[in-house]
Every structure is written in structure tokens, then in C-alpha cells.
Coordinates of C-alpha atoms in Angstrom, one line a residue:
M16 CA 104.8 146.7 80.1
L17 CA 103.0 143.8 78.0
R18 CA 102.4 141.3 80.6
N19 CA 103.0 143.5 83.6
Y20 CA 100.2 143.2 86.5
F21 CA 99.0 146.8 86.1
T22 CA 98.4 146.6 82.0
L23 CA 96.7 143.2 82.8
Y24 CA 94.6 145.0 85.7
H25 CA 93.5 147.8 83.5
L26 CA 92.7 145.2 80.8
A27 CA 90.6 143.2 82.8
S28 CA 88.5 145.9 83.5
E29 CA 87.8 147.1 80.2
L30 CA 87.2 143.3 79.2
Q31 CA 84.7 143.5 82.2
E32 CA 82.6 146.3 80.5
L33 CA 82.8 144.6 77.0
L34 CA 81.8 141.2 78.4
Q35 CA 79.7 140.9 81.2
D36 CA 76.4 139.2 79.9
G37 CA 77.9 138.8 76.9
Y38 CA 78.6 135.1 75.4
V39 CA 81.0 132.8 74.5
F40 CA 80.7 131.7 70.7
E41 CA 83.8 129.2 70.3
V42 CA 86.9 128.5 71.3
F43 CA 89.8 127.3 68.3
S44 CA 93.1 127.5 67.2
Q45 CA 94.7 127.8 64.3
Q46 CA 98.4 128.7 64.9
R47 CA 100.6 127.0 66.5
N48 CA 101.0 128.5 70.1
E49 CA 97.9 130.8 69.5
I50 CA 94.6 130.5 71.2
I51 CA 91.4 132.4 70.0
L52 CA 88.3 133.1 72.1
S53 CA 85.3 134.2 69.7
L54 CA 83.1 136.2 72.3
I55 CA 80.2 137.9 71.8
T56 CA 79.9 141.3 73.6
N57 CA 77.0 142.9 75.8
Q58 CA 76.4 145.0 73.0
G59 CA 75.9 141.7 70.5
K60 CA 79.4 142.3 68.8
H61 CA 81.9 139.6 67.8
L62 CA 85.1 139.7 69.5
Q63 CA 87.9 138.0 69.3
L64 CA 90.1 137.6 72.6
I65 CA 94.0 136.1 71.2
V66 CA 96.2 134.6 73.4
V67 CA 99.9 134.1 72.6
T68 CA 101.7 131.7 74.5
G69 CA 105.6 131.0 74.2
H70 CA 106.3 134.2 72.6
P71 CA 108.5 137.0 74.3
K72 CA 107.0 139.8 72.1
L73 CA 103.4 138.7 72.3
C74 CA 101.0 138.0 74.7
V75 CA 97.2 139.1 74.4
Y76 CA 94.9 141.4 72.3
T77 CA 91.8 141.8 70.8
R78 CA 90.3 141.5 67.5
E79 CA 86.8 142.6 66.3
G80 CA 84.5 140.6 63.8
V81 CA 84.3 137.1 63.2
N82 CA 87.2 134.8 62.0
R83 CA 87.3 133.0 59.1
K84 CA 88.7 129.8 60.3
H85 CA 91.1 127.8 57.9
R86 CA 90.8 124.4 56.8
N87 CA 93.4 123.6 60.1
T88 CA 91.7 124.9 62.5
A89 CA 91.4 123.0 65.8
E90 CA 88.2 123.5 67.9
L91 CA 88.7 123.7 71.8
M92 CA 86.6 123.7 74.4
P93 CA 83.4 122.9 73.2
D94 CA 81.8 122.3 76.6
I95 CA 81.4 126.5 76.8
A96 CA 80.0 126.7 73.4
E97 CA 77.4 129.9 73.9
K98 CA 77.8 129.9 77.7
K99 CA 76.7 133.0 79.0
I100 CA 79.4 135.4 80.4
S101 CA 78.6 136.5 83.9
G102 CA 82.1 138.5 84.6
V103 CA 85.9 139.2 84.2
V104 CA 88.2 139.7 86.9
I105 CA 91.9 139.6 87.4
D106 CA 93.7 137.4 90.5
P107 CA 94.4 140.1 93.1
C108 CA 97.6 138.1 93.9
D109 CA 99.2 137.7 90.4
R110 CA 98.8 138.1 86.2
I111 CA 96.0 136.0 85.9
I112 CA 92.1 136.8 84.6
H113 CA 89.4 135.0 84.7
L114 CA 86.5 134.9 82.6
Q115 CA 83.6 133.5 84.6
L116 CA 81.1 131.8 83.0
E117 CA 77.5 129.9 83.7
A118 CA 77.2 126.6 84.9
S119 CA 80.4 126.9 87.4
Y120 CA 82.9 127.1 84.4
V121 CA 85.6 129.7 84.6
I122 CA 88.5 130.3 81.6
V123 CA 91.4 131.2 83.4
L124 CA 94.1 133.3 81.1
Q125 CA 97.6 132.5 83.0
L126 CA 99.7 135.5 81.6
F127 CA 103.1 134.6 82.8
S128 CA 106.2 135.5 80.2
A129 CA 107.2 131.3 79.9
K130 CA 104.1 129.8 81.6
T131 CA 101.6 131.6 79.4
N132 CA 98.3 129.3 79.0
V133 CA 94.6 129.0 78.7
L134 CA 92.6 126.6 81.0
L135 CA 89.5 125.8 81.8
K136 CA 88.2 124.9 85.3
R137 CA 85.0 123.9 86.7
N138 CA 84.1 124.1 90.0
G139 CA 88.0 124.9 90.7
I140 CA 89.0 121.7 88.6
T141 CA 90.9 121.9 85.7
V142 CA 89.0 120.2 82.9
N143 CA 90.7 121.3 80.0
V144 CA 94.1 122.9 79.1
F145 CA 95.3 124.5 75.6
K146 CA 99.0 124.1 75.9
Q147 CA 100.0 120.5 77.8
G148 CA 103.0 120.2 79.6
I149 CA 102.4 123.8 81.3
S150 CA 101.5 123.1 84.5
S151 CA 99.6 125.4 86.6
E152 CA 100.2 123.7 90.0
T153 CA 103.0 126.3 90.8
F154 CA 100.8 129.1 90.7
A155 CA 98.1 127.2 92.5
E156 CA 98.6 129.1 95.9
T157 CA 95.7 130.4 97.8
S158 CA 95.3 134.0 97.7
S159 CA 96.0 133.7 101.7
S160 CA 99.5 132.8 101.2
R161 CA 100.2 135.4 98.8
P162 CA 100.1 139.2 99.6
E163 CA 97.6 141.2 97.3
I164 CA 99.2 143.6 95.0
L165 CA 97.4 146.7 95.0
R166 CA 96.6 146.6 98.8
S167 CA 99.8 146.1 99.9
L168 CA 101.5 148.8 97.1
E169 CA 98.6 151.1 98.8
R170 CA 100.1 150.6 102.5
L171 CA 103.5 151.1 101.4
V172 CA 102.4 154.2 99.7
H173 CA 100.7 155.6 102.3
S174 CA 103.4 154.8 104.8
R175 CA 106.8 156.2 104.8
A176 CA 107.4 154.7 107.9
F177 CA 106.1 151.2 107.0
F178 CA 107.9 151.7 103.5
T179 CA 111.4 152.4 105.1
E180 CA 111.0 149.4 107.9
C181 CA 110.3 147.0 105.0
F182 CA 113.7 148.7 102.8
V183 CA 116.1 148.3 105.7
K184 CA 115.2 145.2 107.4
T185 CA 115.1 143.4 103.6
P186 CA 118.4 141.8 102.8
A187 CA 119.6 142.2 98.9
P188 CA 122.8 142.8 97.1
T189 CA 121.4 145.5 95.0
I190 CA 118.4 148.5 95.5
M191 CA 116.7 146.7 92.6
A192 CA 116.5 143.1 93.7
K193 CA 115.2 144.9 97.5
L194 CA 112.5 146.5 95.1
G195 CA 111.8 143.3 93.6
K196 CA 111.2 141.8 96.9
I197 CA 109.2 144.7 98.9
L198 CA 106.9 145.6 95.9
P199 CA 104.4 143.0 94.8
G200 CA 103.8 143.3 91.2
F201 CA 106.6 145.3 90.1
D202 CA 108.7 143.5 87.7
R203 CA 112.4 144.9 86.6
Q204 CA 111.2 147.4 84.6
L205 CA 109.1 149.1 87.1
A206 CA 112.0 149.0 89.0
R207 CA 114.1 150.2 87.0
V208 CA 111.8 153.1 86.4
L209 CA 111.8 153.9 89.9
I210 CA 115.2 153.8 90.3
E211 CA 115.7 156.0 87.2
R212 CA 113.0 158.8 88.7
C213 CA 115.1 158.9 91.9
G214 CA 118.4 160.1 89.7
N215 CA 121.3 160.6 92.2
N216 CA 119.1 160.3 95.3
C217 CA 118.1 156.6 96.2
S218 CA 117.5 157.6 99.9
T219 CA 114.8 156.0 101.2
E220 CA 112.5 159.1 101.2
K221 CA 113.3 160.0 97.7
I222 CA 112.4 156.5 96.8
H223 CA 109.1 156.7 98.6
S224 CA 108.1 159.9 97.1
E225 CA 109.1 158.6 93.5
L226 CA 106.8 155.5 94.4
A227 CA 103.9 157.1 95.3
T228 CA 103.9 159.3 92.0
L229 CA 104.7 156.3 89.8
F230 CA 101.8 154.0 91.8
Y231 CA 99.2 156.4 90.7
E232 CA 100.5 157.1 87.6
L233 CA 99.5 153.3 86.9
L234 CA 96.3 153.4 88.6
D235 CA 95.5 156.0 86.1
P236 CA 97.1 154.6 82.9
V237 CA 98.2 156.3 79.4
P238 CA 98.3 153.4 77.3
S239 CA 100.7 154.6 74.5
V240 CA 102.8 152.9 71.5
Y241 CA 106.0 153.6 70.5
I242 CA 107.8 152.7 67.7
D243 CA 111.7 152.5 67.4
G244 CA 113.0 151.4 64.4
K245 CA 115.8 149.8 66.0
H246 CA 114.4 147.9 68.8
G247 CA 111.1 147.5 67.7
P248 CA 107.5 148.7 68.9
E249 CA 107.1 149.5 73.0
F250 CA 103.8 149.4 74.9
S251 CA 103.5 151.6 77.8
I252 CA 100.8 153.2 80.4
L253 CA 103.1 155.5 82.2
H254 CA 102.2 159.3 81.8
N255 CA 104.8 161.7 79.7
P256 CA 105.6 158.8 77.1
P257 CA 108.1 159.8 73.9
K258 CA 106.3 162.7 72.1
T259 CA 106.6 160.3 69.2
S260 CA 104.7 157.7 70.8
T261 CA 101.0 157.0 69.4
R262 CA 98.6 157.5 72.5
L263 CA 95.1 155.5 72.9
E264 CA 92.1 155.6 74.7
T265 CA 92.1 152.4 76.6
V266 CA 94.7 149.7 77.3
I267 CA 93.0 147.3 74.8
E268 CA 93.6 149.7 72.0
G269 CA 97.2 150.2 73.1
L270 CA 97.8 146.3 72.9
N271 CA 95.9 145.7 69.7
L272 CA 98.0 148.4 68.4
Y273 CA 101.7 147.4 69.7
S274 CA 100.3 143.4 68.6
R275 CA 99.8 144.7 65.0
K276 CA 103.2 146.5 64.9
T277 CA 105.0 143.9 66.8
R278 CA 103.8 141.0 64.0
Q279 CA 104.8 143.8 60.8
H280 CA 108.1 144.5 62.7
L281 CA 108.7 140.5 62.9
R282 CA 107.9 139.9 59.6
T283 CA 110.3 142.3 58.3
M284 CA 113.0 141.0 60.5
E285 CA 112.5 137.3 58.9
L286 CA 112.5 139.1 55.6
L287 CA 115.9 140.8 56.0
L288 CA 117.5 138.2 57.4
S289 CA 116.3 135.8 54.9
A290 CA 117.8 138.2 52.2
L291 CA 121.3 138.3 54.2
V292 CA 121.4 134.7 54.2
F293 CA 120.5 134.6 50.3
L294 CA 123.3 136.8 49.9
I295 CA 125.9 135.2 51.8
A296 CA 125.2 132.1 50.3
V297 CA 125.6 133.9 46.3
E298 CA 128.8 135.3 47.5
S299 CA 130.3 132.0 48.6
P300 CA 129.0 129.6 45.7
K301 CA 132.4 127.7 45.7
T302 CA 131.9 127.1 49.4
C303 CA 128.2 126.1 49.1
S304 CA 129.2 123.5 46.8
K305 CA 132.2 121.8 48.3
N306 CA 130.4 121.6 51.7
S307 CA 126.7 120.0 51.6
Q308 CA 126.2 121.0 54.9
S309 CA 126.5 124.7 54.0
V310 CA 123.1 125.4 53.6
S311 CA 121.9 123.8 56.4
R312 CA 124.2 126.0 58.5
F313 CA 122.9 128.9 56.9
A314 CA 119.3 127.7 58.0
T315 CA 120.5 127.2 61.4
A316 CA 122.5 130.5 61.8
R317 CA 119.1 132.3 60.5
R318 CA 116.9 130.4 62.7
S319 CA 119.2 131.4 65.6
T320 CA 119.3 134.6 64.7
T321 CA 115.8 135.3 64.7
Q322 CA 115.4 134.1 67.9
S323 CA 118.1 135.7 69.6
A324 CA 116.8 138.9 67.9
S325 CA 113.2 138.2 69.4
E326 CA 114.4 137.6 72.6
S327 CA 117.0 140.9 72.3
Q328 CA 113.9 142.8 72.5
T329 CA 112.1 141.6 75.7
A330 CA 113.6 143.7 77.8
A331 CA 110.9 146.4 77.2
L332 CA 108.2 144.4 77.9

């Protein structure tokens, strides 16, 4: 549930409490595909808001304190240094968080899986972009052309007749595909959870009943991180997580713990894969010596395996 609309909705709400009337200290990048917004909260504390792009397992999290910048640090968006933060809001129609600043500046966190990016706008015009080549035009529709997620779901939840009408008249090959079309903000994972809760009874009445329960759960999050040794950490805001999960007080704390554990898990996987490649090379010295391309193939296999292992874990998000 890392990039789910409801997770980001609560994240924006918690950031609003921390950052309204705070300030932007600086913006920079020290690693490829990672941007750090160094901020000062309304209590005068330093807070880093970190956005990771192009990664299936990482997206956004925070870290307290001032970051010690490296030599290869790239300074970004200098125009908004020391600008006051007037508010933090989420787009009512999509997974986009806006940090509203003085002087008509807005930092736009575009938190899509393959299109995650950070943009700086002024008076509605994009003046700076973190990742070039990731267009935001696809998501530049006006709010009037897209359904507001919470209001649309509220109408469906409060009226079984309206839900049934939408369900019946919406063409789709499967129930999951049908739910994806009529339930804004519901990704495949949430649709799957809803179907699983219905069990063997997938009547419209049962689906509507379970939808109402799930909807109110999503509005009252229980942030938790479940450490699965086989598949890696998982983050959820649903009620009744596995007994071995670690429950957190806030979504911010949950995302922070999840991100730390995920980085540790990925590093461990990388070390294990490196050791495996080394053992294969040691066991096949003659083959490696006869063919100068063997080492290159081992390295390529290692990168491919790492990527495949990482991508295989995205189903939980």
C-alpha cells in the first residue's frame, strides 16, 4: 500500500500538521533518483522529506535532523530556499501532494509508480523538474474531468442501489476489472482485498457490504509494517494486520520504518547475490579462464537477478 491514494491522503494530512507555517531550508540530491527536501517544521525542527523515483519498493518517507551533504551533492530549486510553507494538500483526484509556498510557488510530489517525480510550479507554470523526461502532461487534467476519489466512494458506499447500478452496467471480463473501473482510488491490491473478504459470495450485496467496511478502515488507518523474510517488508494501513506486524502511531512513522527495513532487505539481497555469483565463479574456474566473456555474463546475470527479485516484490505494494 506504499503508493495507494489513502496512504498518501493520510501522509499529506500529517505533513500539514508538521509543516504549515514552516519553511523550506534547501532542496538537493545526493543519489541518482533521489531528491531531498530539507524542511523546517512549525516547531523549528529540521525534517527531510525524501522522494525516490523509479523504484518499485521505495517512494516517499521522512528523516529527522539536518543531512550532511556529500561532495557530489547537486543543489536543486534554489528559488524556494527559505520560502514559507502555507499548507500541504493532496489532489482530490490523484496521487499528487502539493506543498504550497509563499510567492505562488508549489512543490508538486507526483507519486506514481513509474512516473514518480518532483516538480516546482509558480502560478501554475512548471519552472523546474527533478527528473527530466518524465512528463506531467498526462496528469494535467483539470479536476472537473476526473472524479474526486473520496466523494465518489462515499456516494457508492452510502447507496447500495447506486453501487449496484454502476456494477451491473460496467462492462469488464472479471470482477476485479469491474471494481477497478467503478472504484476510484482502488488499485489492484485493494480490489483483491475486497474480493477476498467476500469469500465465496460475490453478490453485489456482499461486495457492497464489504466495500463499506473497507472504506471506513481506509479512513481510519492502522499503520503497520510486516517483516516477511521471504518477500521483504510490507506496509499497510488496514485493520487487523498479521500478529507479527509492528504497529505505528502515524503513517509517517510507518513509512519511515518500512523504508529503513526495505533498504536493509535490498542490501542483504545484493550481498547474497554477490556471494552466489562469487561461488559460481570459484566452482567454474576452467570455464571462466577459457571464455573471457564469462565474468561479464556473471555480472549481467547478477544485475538481472537483482532487478527481477526487486520487481517480484511490487505485488505487495
